[in-house]
Amino acid sequence: MFAAFFFVNLLDVLWENLFKASVVFILLLGACVFPMYFWWKKTTFTFGDTEILRVTDTVFRSVKHIQYTRLASVSVKRDIIDRIFGTSTLTFNVNSSVNATSAEATLVLKRDVADELRNRLNSMIFEKEMTVEEDREVETLIKVTNSDVIMHAVFAQPTYMSIFGLIMLFYSVVMLFVGNSGGFITAAILFAISEIIPFISIILKYYNYRVYRVGDTITIEGGLITTTRSSFRVNKISSVRMRSPLMARVLGMTALEVEVVGLSDGENGNKPVLCPLKKREYAEALLADLLPELYFEPTPEHQPRRALIPMMVADSLYTVVIVGVFVAIFILAESTVAGLGSTWSMLVTASEVAAAIGLPALLFARSGLAQRNRTVDMGKDSFMFVYGGYDVSTEYVNYDKVQFVALTSSPLQRRFDTARCSVQLMSSVGFRSIESGLFDPDDLARISDEIMDRIRDGRYDYRKLSLIHI
C-alpha cells in the first residue's frame, strides 16, 4: 500500500521514464513484502498435549506458550482473501485483560487442513467427538432474518450516537443549502462515520447469523463477506446482558450480549452478540434455553422512592453549571453573532437557548426513567442489575466472575439511607465496572456476602475453569 501511494504521488515526475518508475515500484513493494514473508517463513506452530507453542526465529527470537487450560476462545474467520485462496484463519485468545481485544496467536491454513486440525484438537484435547461437518449442521436456537439484522443495524446503536448522527445529517443539509461546502463535507463525513459505516458493517457481520449450544459449548457464527465462527465454554462467561436502546425499547425489542474474556471483535471492540435485536419475549426465551446457569425468573426489588431526591438534587447542580456555561458563551459570542446577520444571529441564539433548556430537561427526564427502570435481584448462581435511563440494560452477572464489589454512598445519599453497588469484573474488552441504582445498603451488601460465602463453602472452585471447545 505504501509503495502504491508513493508511486502514484511520483507518477508525474517519473512518467517520462516508465522503466525507472517500474523499478522503483518493484523495489518498494519488495521492501514491504519481504519482511512479512521472512517473518512468516520463520514462524512455526506446535500443538502439544498441553499447550500451543509458537516460535518466531527472526532477528529477535520469540517463544510463546499458550496453555489449553488458559484459552478463553478460539475463533475461525474467513474474509474475502481467505475465500479467494481457500484458507481459514484461526485465532487463539486467552483469559487476559492485557490482550482482551487482540489474539495471542493467529494461524492461517488451507481450509481442509484447518478443519482437520480442529477435529484433532476436539478429540484429543477437548474430548469432543463431533466433527466440523456435524457441527455445522446443528440447528440455530433462534431464527434471525435479514429484516432482524437491518433492525439491529438501525436501532441497536446507543441513543447518544443516533442523536449525534441525526444532528450531523441536519447540519450537513443546512450547510448544503447555504453553500458552505467545507461545513457540508465535514458534517457528511461525521454522519457517515457515526451512522452509515456502522450500519453497513453490522449488516455484513450478522448476515446468516446462527447461535447454538452443544453440551457446555456455545457457538455463534455469521457474516456475508467475512464469516466468523467463535465457540466458548459456558463457564468462561462473566455476564450476559439484554440491552435495549431507547427506540428499540419503544418497539419492545432487545439484543443479547455476552461478556467472555478474550472473545471480542479485534477490529472494532464490539462485544459478542448472542442475538441481534428481537422481540423481548424471544430474547428471554433464548436466554433461558441457552444459559439456564445464569438466567432466573426475577422477582426484582425496585429502586426506592427516596432515591429520587438525591438524584434530582444532583441534576439541579448540573443544571446550574450548564445554564451558567451557556450564558457565558452567549455573552462572549454576542458581538460575533451580531456580525453574522439577523438570520444567523437568531439561529445561533435560538440554538443556545434550546441547549440551555433542553440539556437540563434531558437530565431530569433520564433520572425519572432511571427511577422507574432500576431494579436488583439475586439468583442461585448469578445476580441481576437493571440500570440505565434512556437505554436500559438487564444484566445477569456470574457470582464467581466478580473481581470485587464496592458500596459507595455520598453524604446526601446516606441522608436518605441509599447506596450504590459497583461490581468489577473482567469483560470482553478488559476490566469493566457495572453500577446498580440507589438501594438500601443492607440489600446491596447481600451480593458481596453471597460471593464470600461461595468462596468459604467451596461452591466457587477456580478449577472449574476448564477448556474451550472449537
XYZ file of C-alpha atoms in Angstrom:
470
model
C 0.000 0.000 0.000
C 2.841 2.394 0.871
C 4.593 1.516 -2.375
C 1.431 2.198 -4.400
C 0.904 5.522 -2.612
C 4.486 6.557 -3.235
C 4.241 5.524 -6.882
C 1.018 7.472 -7.508
C 2.388 10.665 -5.977
C 5.571 10.491 -8.054
C 3.771 9.473 -11.236
C 4.061 12.892 -12.847
C 7.789 13.054 -12.145
C 8.557 9.531 -13.334
C 6.150 9.452 -16.275
C 8.915 10.291 -18.717
C 10.742 7.080 -17.818
C 8.319 4.254 -17.091
C 11.131 1.738 -16.727
C 12.643 3.613 -13.795
C 9.197 4.091 -12.303
C 8.507 0.360 -12.526
C 11.856 -0.475 -10.923
C 11.174 1.954 -8.066
C 7.716 0.454 -7.532
C 9.021 -3.136 -7.528
C 11.814 -2.273 -5.094
C 9.408 -0.535 -2.715
C 6.929 -3.389 -2.964
C 9.675 -5.890 -2.262
C 10.852 -3.861 0.737
C 7.325 -4.101 2.167
C 6.589 -7.738 1.289
C 9.933 -9.386 2.080
C 9.899 -8.676 5.862
C 6.368 -10.109 6.045
C 7.418 -13.222 4.095
C 10.551 -13.615 6.214
C 8.519 -13.360 9.443
C 6.003 -15.916 8.111
C 8.769 -18.293 7.000
C 10.458 -18.170 10.411
C 7.272 -18.688 12.464
C 6.221 -22.204 13.472
C 3.303 -23.606 15.483
C 3.485 -26.825 17.508
C 0.326 -28.319 19.051
C 1.404 -30.391 22.029
C -0.537 -32.357 24.609
C -0.994 -29.395 26.965
C -0.138 -26.244 25.042
C 0.387 -24.443 21.756
C 3.987 -23.419 21.127
C 4.582 -20.536 18.725
C 8.207 -19.792 17.831
C 9.325 -16.812 15.740
C 13.046 -17.050 14.949
C 13.921 -13.834 13.115
C 16.425 -11.193 14.228
C 14.863 -11.459 17.681
C 13.696 -14.884 18.827
C 10.221 -15.076 20.343
C 8.756 -18.158 22.052
C 5.126 -18.086 23.201
C 3.475 -20.849 25.238
C -0.352 -20.868 25.115
C -1.783 -23.391 27.560
C -5.048 -25.031 26.561
C -6.373 -24.514 30.084
C -5.974 -20.742 29.652
C -7.795 -20.487 26.351
C -10.907 -18.323 26.516
C -11.935 -18.692 22.886
C -10.859 -19.959 19.512
C -12.379 -18.229 16.505
C -12.410 -19.084 12.813
C -12.602 -16.246 10.286
C -12.835 -16.361 6.522
C -12.593 -12.970 4.833
C -12.549 -12.309 1.111
C -8.815 -13.097 0.888
C -9.385 -16.445 2.624
C -12.199 -17.224 0.188
C -10.039 -16.421 -2.821
C -7.157 -18.616 -1.653
C -9.282 -21.309 0.034
C -7.896 -20.707 3.535
C -9.227 -20.232 7.072
C -7.826 -18.004 9.831
C -7.696 -19.459 13.354
C -7.309 -17.029 16.266
C -6.453 -18.079 19.825
C -7.331 -15.882 22.812
C -6.598 -16.414 26.499
C -8.130 -15.088 29.732
C -6.231 -11.815 29.959
C -7.269 -8.194 30.278
C -3.933 -7.184 28.712
C -4.768 -8.560 25.258
C -8.540 -8.613 25.622
C -9.174 -7.245 22.141
C -6.360 -8.970 20.253
C -5.484 -12.611 19.724
C -2.419 -14.175 21.316
C -1.806 -16.137 18.128
C -3.209 -16.218 14.587
C -2.739 -19.116 12.183
C -3.771 -19.209 8.503
C -4.199 -22.663 6.944
C -5.848 -24.249 3.960
C -9.490 -24.778 4.805
C -9.349 -28.571 4.793
C -6.193 -28.532 6.924
C -7.826 -26.097 9.375
C -10.893 -28.354 9.645
C -8.679 -31.386 10.201
C -6.749 -29.555 12.930
C -9.971 -28.532 14.654
C -11.244 -32.128 14.577
C -7.965 -33.424 16.013
C -7.937 -30.835 18.801
C -11.567 -31.550 19.627
C -10.980 -35.289 20.005
C -7.512 -35.181 21.566
C -7.805 -32.260 23.966
C -11.436 -31.268 24.342
C -12.933 -34.795 24.307
C -15.441 -33.680 21.713
C -16.167 -36.269 19.029
C -18.408 -34.097 16.842
C -16.698 -33.274 13.541
C -16.690 -29.876 11.866
C -19.245 -31.038 9.284
C -21.604 -32.318 12.012
C -21.129 -29.122 13.998
C -22.200 -27.029 11.005
C -25.474 -28.955 10.756
C -26.650 -28.123 14.296
C -29.855 -26.070 14.249
C -29.770 -22.486 15.469
C -31.705 -21.847 18.679
C -33.312 -18.701 17.246
C -34.024 -17.671 13.690
C -32.502 -14.321 12.754
C -33.883 -12.971 9.485
C -32.387 -10.307 7.241
C -35.048 -7.864 8.465
C -33.900 -8.542 12.046
C -30.339 -7.708 11.026
C -31.479 -4.455 9.411
C -33.470 -3.531 12.532
C -30.373 -4.249 14.608
C -28.257 -2.052 12.337
C -30.734 0.838 12.632
C -31.794 0.704 16.292
C -29.029 -1.130 18.211
C -26.704 1.867 18.475
C -26.679 3.782 21.775
C -29.153 6.663 21.713
C -26.480 9.335 22.019
C -24.772 8.015 18.874
C -28.050 8.067 16.951
C -28.757 11.636 18.093
C -25.251 12.733 17.087
C -25.748 11.182 13.650
C -29.072 12.967 13.151
C -27.523 16.293 14.216
C -24.713 15.820 11.693
C -27.244 14.954 8.982
C -29.272 18.073 9.746
C -26.134 20.225 9.863
C -24.897 18.850 6.524
C -28.238 19.662 4.876
C -28.140 23.209 6.270
C -24.561 23.702 5.056
C -25.556 22.412 1.621
C -28.369 24.920 1.313
C -26.255 27.869 2.461
C -23.463 26.889 0.089
C -20.820 26.121 2.719
C -19.032 23.204 1.095
C -16.457 22.833 3.880
C -19.105 22.528 6.584
C -21.144 20.147 4.423
C -18.188 17.810 3.802
C -17.199 17.760 7.497
C -20.752 17.045 8.660
C -21.263 14.424 5.949
C -18.066 12.616 6.964
C -19.099 12.611 10.636
C -22.565 11.338 9.693
C -21.029 8.541 7.635
C -18.687 7.564 10.483
C -21.429 7.562 13.122
C -24.304 6.080 11.071
C -23.586 4.796 7.565
C -20.405 2.797 8.184
C -21.717 1.067 11.359
C -24.981 0.304 9.510
C -23.184 -1.425 6.636
C -20.684 -3.252 8.874
C -23.456 -4.642 11.107
C -25.394 -5.992 8.126
C -22.264 -7.621 6.720
C -21.322 -9.075 10.123
C -24.659 -10.579 11.175
C -25.864 -11.892 7.823
C -26.824 -15.610 8.118
C -26.464 -15.375 11.882
C -26.619 -18.599 13.916
C -26.260 -19.409 17.608
C -26.410 -22.856 19.163
C -25.197 -24.888 22.128
C -23.661 -28.361 22.172
C -23.048 -29.648 25.696
C -21.483 -26.759 27.571
C -20.120 -25.048 24.448
C -21.866 -22.106 22.765
C -21.117 -21.249 19.139
C -22.001 -18.048 17.319
C -21.351 -17.527 13.632
C -22.343 -15.288 10.757
C -21.101 -12.919 8.095
C -21.582 -12.138 4.423
C -18.143 -11.274 3.040
C -16.119 -12.177 6.138
C -17.547 -15.169 8.001
C -16.717 -15.605 11.683
C -17.302 -18.610 13.916
C -16.500 -18.404 17.634
C -17.018 -21.030 20.341
C -16.646 -20.713 24.097
C -17.485 -22.658 27.226
C -20.349 -21.568 29.442
C -18.104 -21.376 32.499
C -15.991 -18.722 30.745
C -18.919 -16.259 30.737
C -18.703 -13.319 33.142
C -22.160 -11.893 32.430
C -24.942 -11.775 29.882
C -26.843 -8.606 29.077
C -30.178 -7.743 27.499
C -29.594 -4.271 26.049
C -32.436 -2.060 24.825
C -31.643 1.384 23.368
C -34.486 3.896 23.557
C -36.049 3.329 20.125
C -35.620 -0.442 20.387
C -37.341 -0.350 23.778
C -40.242 1.607 22.295
C -40.589 -1.206 19.751
C -40.346 -3.849 22.514
C -37.034 -5.203 21.236
C -33.769 -6.150 22.936
C -30.366 -7.561 21.991
C -28.399 -10.207 23.882
C -24.710 -9.566 24.550
C -22.254 -11.742 26.434
C -19.014 -10.964 28.269
C -16.314 -13.582 27.654
C -12.732 -12.550 28.374
C -10.671 -12.896 25.213
C -13.700 -13.039 22.938
C -14.229 -9.692 21.246
C -14.062 -8.208 17.808
C -10.470 -7.019 17.489
C -11.396 -4.688 14.632
C -13.940 -2.513 16.456
C -14.088 -3.772 20.010
C -17.657 -4.968 19.785
C -18.857 -7.321 22.476
C -20.048 -10.739 21.279
C -23.751 -10.715 20.420
C -25.767 -13.822 21.256
C -28.799 -12.432 19.447
C -29.396 -9.270 17.408
C -32.453 -7.159 18.199
C -35.564 -9.310 18.599
C -38.837 -9.003 20.470
C -38.110 -9.188 24.177
C -40.078 -12.400 24.726
C -37.998 -14.184 22.069
C -34.730 -12.891 23.552
C -35.723 -14.001 27.060
C -36.725 -17.446 25.781
C -33.362 -17.768 24.018
C -31.507 -16.711 27.156
C -33.389 -19.285 29.249
C -32.593 -22.058 26.731
C -29.018 -21.019 26.044
C -27.824 -20.095 29.548
C -30.022 -21.659 32.245
C -26.961 -21.477 34.536
C -27.195 -17.675 34.684
C -30.815 -16.873 33.856
C -33.518 -16.969 36.523
C -37.071 -15.697 36.802
C -36.589 -12.400 38.658
C -38.723 -11.015 41.453
C -36.941 -7.675 41.351
C -36.649 -5.042 44.025
C -37.273 -1.603 42.549
C -35.283 1.453 43.449
C -36.977 3.094 46.478
C -38.768 6.422 46.069
C -36.408 8.151 48.487
C -33.560 7.595 45.992
C -35.172 10.111 43.647
C -34.341 13.059 45.925
C -30.512 12.847 45.762
C -30.772 12.210 42.014
C -32.844 15.361 41.490
C -30.511 17.418 43.671
C -27.535 16.280 41.561
C -29.446 17.157 38.369
C -30.187 20.613 39.784
C -26.489 21.230 40.375
C -25.680 20.082 36.835
C -28.394 22.431 35.538
C -26.834 25.437 37.265
C -23.470 24.612 35.674
C -24.961 24.032 32.199
C -27.012 27.234 32.199
C -24.038 29.204 33.514
C -21.788 27.889 30.739
C -24.251 28.772 28.001
C -24.888 32.249 29.440
C -21.129 32.860 29.458
C -20.849 31.613 25.857
C -23.720 33.854 24.789
C -22.166 36.931 26.413
C -18.732 36.265 24.905
C -20.103 35.493 21.431
C -22.741 38.227 21.273
C -20.623 40.627 19.223
C -19.554 37.876 16.792
C -23.114 36.636 16.363
C -24.372 40.164 15.664
C -21.916 40.472 12.795
C -23.267 37.392 11.026
C -26.584 38.970 10.098
C -30.052 38.800 11.591
C -30.871 35.285 10.374
C -27.675 33.690 11.662
C -27.842 35.742 14.859
C -31.360 34.483 15.555
C -30.407 30.876 14.681
C -27.336 30.820 16.955
C -29.219 32.466 19.816
C -32.119 30.016 19.466
C -29.673 27.093 19.483
C -28.015 28.302 22.685
C -31.337 28.847 24.421
C -32.605 25.433 23.293
C -29.432 23.752 24.546
C -29.559 25.598 27.885
C -33.151 24.430 28.397
C -33.038 21.073 26.604
C -29.966 19.570 28.295
C -31.296 20.032 31.854
C -34.685 18.713 30.711
C -32.955 15.591 29.347
C -31.106 15.160 32.652
C -34.281 15.301 34.734
C -36.109 13.021 32.298
C -33.263 10.492 32.489
C -33.464 10.452 36.294
C -37.217 9.897 36.110
C -36.791 6.973 33.707
C -33.939 5.530 35.778
C -36.118 5.668 38.897
C -38.756 3.607 37.110
C -36.357 1.117 35.468
C -33.683 0.338 38.044
C -34.057 -2.970 39.874
C -31.855 -5.579 41.543
C -32.355 -9.273 42.296
C -30.305 -12.307 43.314
C -30.453 -15.858 41.991
C -28.678 -19.106 42.764
C -25.600 -18.663 40.528
C -25.976 -15.058 39.370
C -27.436 -11.709 40.342
C -29.274 -9.195 38.193
C -28.894 -5.441 37.760
C -31.294 -3.369 35.661
C -29.738 0.027 35.001
C -29.940 2.945 32.595
C -32.329 5.761 31.804
C -32.983 6.139 28.088
C -31.029 2.989 27.176
C -31.868 0.176 29.603
C -29.777 -2.934 30.251
C -30.725 -6.039 32.207
C -27.505 -7.818 33.187
C -27.074 -11.231 34.805
C -23.634 -11.414 36.451
C -21.931 -14.676 37.423
C -21.026 -14.581 41.133
C -17.797 -16.474 40.503
C -16.509 -13.967 37.935
C -16.694 -10.883 40.158
C -13.282 -9.408 40.987
C -14.508 -7.163 43.792
C -17.602 -5.305 44.995
C -17.705 -1.748 46.329
C -20.595 0.038 48.040
C -20.461 3.825 47.837
C -22.734 6.480 49.277
C -22.419 10.265 49.158
C -23.376 12.399 52.181
C -26.751 13.198 50.607
C -27.362 9.570 49.662
C -26.529 8.475 53.228
C -29.050 11.009 54.492
C -31.740 9.054 52.620
C -30.272 5.647 53.536
C -29.260 4.675 49.980
C -26.059 3.405 48.397
C -24.725 2.341 45.027
C -23.109 -1.032 44.301
C -20.162 -1.131 41.867
C -19.114 -4.559 40.588
C -15.750 -5.043 38.897
C -15.208 -7.978 36.552
C -13.158 -8.960 33.522
C -15.058 -8.499 30.275
C -14.545 -8.973 26.557
C -12.634 -5.673 26.330
C -10.710 -5.632 29.621
C -11.862 -4.721 33.114
C -15.400 -3.407 33.369
C -17.476 -1.825 36.097
C -21.235 -2.363 36.449
C -23.143 0.009 38.721
C -26.523 -0.517 40.299
C -29.035 2.163 41.134
C -29.557 3.580 44.622
C -30.848 0.903 47.013
C -30.831 0.058 50.683
C -27.175 -0.610 51.669
C -28.109 -3.811 53.531
C -29.790 -5.234 50.410
C -26.758 -4.475 48.231
C -24.375 -5.938 50.842
C -26.048 -9.322 50.338
C -24.269 -9.587 46.954
C -20.775 -9.377 48.445
C -21.870 -11.646 51.312
C -23.002 -14.303 48.828
C -19.718 -14.102 46.917
C -17.687 -14.564 50.115
C -19.945 -17.425 51.242
C -19.366 -19.228 47.938
C -15.603 -18.923 48.429
C -15.767 -20.170 52.029
C -18.082 -23.135 51.488
C -16.380 -24.334 48.278
C -19.132 -23.647 45.773
C -16.613 -21.457 43.950
C -13.758 -23.514 42.527
C -11.199 -21.999 40.159
C -10.549 -25.482 38.744
C -13.970 -25.360 37.108
C -12.454 -23.003 34.540
C -11.840 -25.816 32.086
C -11.021 -25.957 28.413
C -12.674 -24.232 25.487
C -14.092 -26.129 22.523
C -13.576 -25.006 18.966
